[in-house]
Coordinates of C-alpha atoms in Angstrom, one line a residue:
X16 CA -54.5 55.5 -146.0
X17 CA -52.0 53.3 -147.6
X18 CA -50.5 53.7 -151.0
X19 CA -50.7 50.9 -153.5
X20 CA -47.6 48.8 -154.1
X21 CA -45.4 50.1 -157.0
X22 CA -45.7 48.2 -160.3
X23 CA -42.5 46.7 -161.8
X24 CA -41.1 49.2 -164.3
X25 CA -39.6 46.6 -166.7
X26 CA -39.9 42.9 -167.0
X27 CA -36.8 40.7 -166.5
X28 CA -37.2 39.1 -170.0
X29 CA -36.1 42.3 -171.7
X30 CA -32.9 42.2 -169.7
X31 CA -32.3 38.6 -170.7
X32 CA -32.5 39.4 -174.3
X33 CA -29.9 42.2 -174.0
X34 CA -27.6 39.9 -172.0
X35 CA -28.0 37.1 -174.6
X36 CA -27.2 39.6 -177.4
X37 CA -24.1 40.8 -175.6
X38 CA -22.8 37.2 -175.4
X39 CA -23.7 36.2 -178.9
X40 CA -22.5 39.2 -180.9
X41 CA -18.8 38.7 -180.0
X42 CA -19.0 35.0 -181.0
X43 CA -20.5 36.0 -184.4
X44 CA -17.8 38.6 -185.0
X45 CA -15.1 36.1 -184.0
X46 CA -16.4 33.5 -186.4
X47 CA -16.4 36.0 -189.2
X48 CA -12.8 36.9 -188.5
X49 CA -11.8 33.2 -188.7
X50 CA -13.0 33.0 -192.3
X51 CA -10.0 34.7 -193.7
X52 CA -6.7 32.8 -194.0
X53 CA -3.9 33.7 -191.7
X54 CA -0.7 35.0 -193.2
X55 CA 2.5 32.9 -193.3
X56 CA 5.1 34.1 -190.8
X57 CA 8.8 33.4 -190.9
X58 CA 11.3 34.2 -188.2
X59 CA 15.0 34.3 -188.5
X60 CA 18.0 35.6 -186.8
X61 CA 20.7 37.8 -188.4
X62 CA 22.6 34.8 -189.6
X63 CA 19.8 32.8 -191.3
X64 CA 17.5 33.6 -194.2
X65 CA 13.9 32.9 -195.0
X66 CA 10.5 34.5 -195.3
X67 CA 7.2 33.3 -196.7
X68 CA 5.0 34.8 -199.3
X69 CA 1.3 34.9 -199.7
X70 CA -0.1 35.1 -203.2
X71 CA -3.7 35.8 -204.3
X72 CA -5.6 32.9 -205.6
X73 CA -8.1 33.3 -208.6
X74 CA -11.0 33.4 -206.2
X75 CA -9.5 36.4 -204.4
X76 CA -8.4 34.4 -201.3
X77 CA -4.8 34.6 -200.3
X78 CA -2.9 31.4 -200.3
X79 CA 0.7 30.7 -199.5
X80 CA 3.0 30.0 -202.5
X81 CA 4.4 26.5 -202.2
X82 CA 7.7 25.2 -203.7
X83 CA 8.0 21.6 -205.0
X84 CA 9.6 20.6 -201.7
X85 CA 6.4 21.6 -199.9
X86 CA 7.9 24.7 -198.1
X87 CA 6.5 28.2 -198.6
X88 CA 8.4 29.8 -201.5
X89 CA 9.5 33.4 -200.5
X90 CA 9.2 36.0 -203.2
X91 CA 12.3 37.9 -204.4
X92 CA 10.9 41.1 -202.8
X93 CA 10.4 39.5 -199.3
X94 CA 13.9 37.8 -199.6
X95 CA 15.6 41.2 -200.4
X96 CA 13.7 42.9 -197.5
X97 CA 14.8 40.1 -195.1
X98 CA 18.4 40.2 -196.3
X99 CA 18.6 44.0 -195.9
X100 CA 17.2 43.8 -192.3
X101 CA 19.5 41.0 -191.4
X102 CA 22.5 43.0 -192.5
X103 CA 21.3 45.9 -190.4
X104 CA 20.9 43.6 -187.4
X105 CA 24.4 42.2 -187.8
X106 CA 25.8 45.6 -187.2
X107 CA 23.2 47.0 -184.7
X108 CA 21.0 44.4 -182.8
X109 CA 18.6 47.2 -181.7
X110 CA 18.5 49.7 -184.5
X111 CA 16.7 53.1 -184.3
X112 CA 13.9 54.1 -186.7
X113 CA 16.3 56.3 -188.6
X114 CA 18.8 53.4 -189.0
X115 CA 16.2 51.1 -190.3
X116 CA 14.9 53.6 -192.8
X117 CA 18.5 54.5 -194.0
X118 CA 19.4 50.8 -194.3
X119 CA 16.4 50.0 -196.4
X120 CA 16.8 53.1 -198.6
X121 CA 20.5 52.2 -199.1
X122 CA 19.3 48.6 -200.1
X123 CA 17.3 50.2 -202.9
X124 CA 13.8 50.5 -201.5
X125 CA 12.0 53.8 -202.2
X126 CA 11.8 56.0 -199.1
X127 CA 8.1 56.5 -199.7
X128 CA 7.5 52.6 -199.6
X129 CA 9.2 52.2 -196.2
X130 CA 7.0 52.6 -193.1
X131 CA 8.7 52.2 -189.6
X132 CA 7.3 52.4 -186.1
X133 CA 9.0 54.4 -183.3
X134 CA 12.1 52.9 -181.8
X135 CA 11.7 55.0 -178.6
X136 CA 8.7 55.2 -176.3
X137 CA 7.2 58.6 -175.4
X138 CA 9.2 58.6 -172.2
X139 CA 12.4 58.1 -174.0
X140 CA 13.0 54.4 -173.3
X141 CA 14.0 51.9 -176.1
X142 CA 11.1 50.1 -177.6
X143 CA 11.0 46.3 -177.2
X144 CA 10.6 46.0 -181.0
X145 CA 10.6 48.0 -184.2
X146 CA 7.9 47.2 -186.7
X147 CA 8.6 47.7 -190.4
X148 CA 6.3 47.7 -193.4
X149 CA 7.7 47.8 -197.0
X150 CA 5.2 48.4 -199.7
X151 CA 5.7 46.3 -202.9
X152 CA 3.6 46.2 -206.1
X153 CA 0.8 44.1 -204.6
X154 CA 2.0 43.1 -201.1
X155 CA 3.4 44.4 -197.9
X156 CA 6.4 42.8 -196.3
X157 CA 5.9 43.3 -192.6
X158 CA 8.9 42.7 -190.3
X159 CA 9.5 42.9 -186.6
X160 CA 13.0 43.6 -185.3
X161 CA 13.4 42.3 -181.8
X162 CA 16.5 41.4 -179.8
X163 CA 18.7 40.9 -182.9
X164 CA 16.2 38.8 -184.8
X165 CA 13.8 39.6 -187.7
X166 CA 10.4 38.0 -188.2
X167 CA 8.7 38.6 -191.5
X168 CA 5.3 38.0 -193.0
X169 CA 3.8 39.0 -196.3
X170 CA 0.3 40.7 -196.2
X171 CA -2.0 42.3 -198.7
X172 CA -1.8 46.1 -199.2
X173 CA -4.4 48.0 -197.1
X174 CA -7.3 49.7 -199.0
X175 CA -5.6 53.1 -198.3
X176 CA -2.5 51.9 -200.2
X177 CA -0.3 51.6 -197.2
X178 CA 1.1 48.7 -195.0
X179 CA 0.5 50.3 -191.5
X180 CA -2.7 51.3 -189.8
X181 CA -2.3 54.6 -187.9
X182 CA 0.6 56.9 -187.7
X183 CA 4.0 56.2 -189.2
X184 CA 7.4 57.6 -188.3
X185 CA 8.7 59.6 -191.3

């Protein structure tokens, strides 16, 4: 006596639909992410000044503020953040979290408005860069301190009222 041949458990067309969905879904998500404008970023060393601001447009979209010369016009808030960080970098090219916090507080920023990433790794090594977020009235000035330079960008405040996502060194 012989047993009958086993029937296929599932057709291959079901697998094709799952594979197609796995390829199409990331493309759709990527296209949705492209619909928001990118922030304007400015980079400067300790000896130069400059940052860019992004202001909300009437339709809710963020658009860069432009001066008559065509360049992005930095807000007074972002200029003062950049100036304070450049002064710190002039004295310490690779500042610690505490130094960044103290410098910004001494420059007049409220301690609760200053968010700083860790300047040391969990193994005790110096971090490549220190990230800083300073909360303004309706904007966050984000800065990265790396190798004696500061790069800044102006972003909207997060829905939770902060500039950083995740944990912050306090």
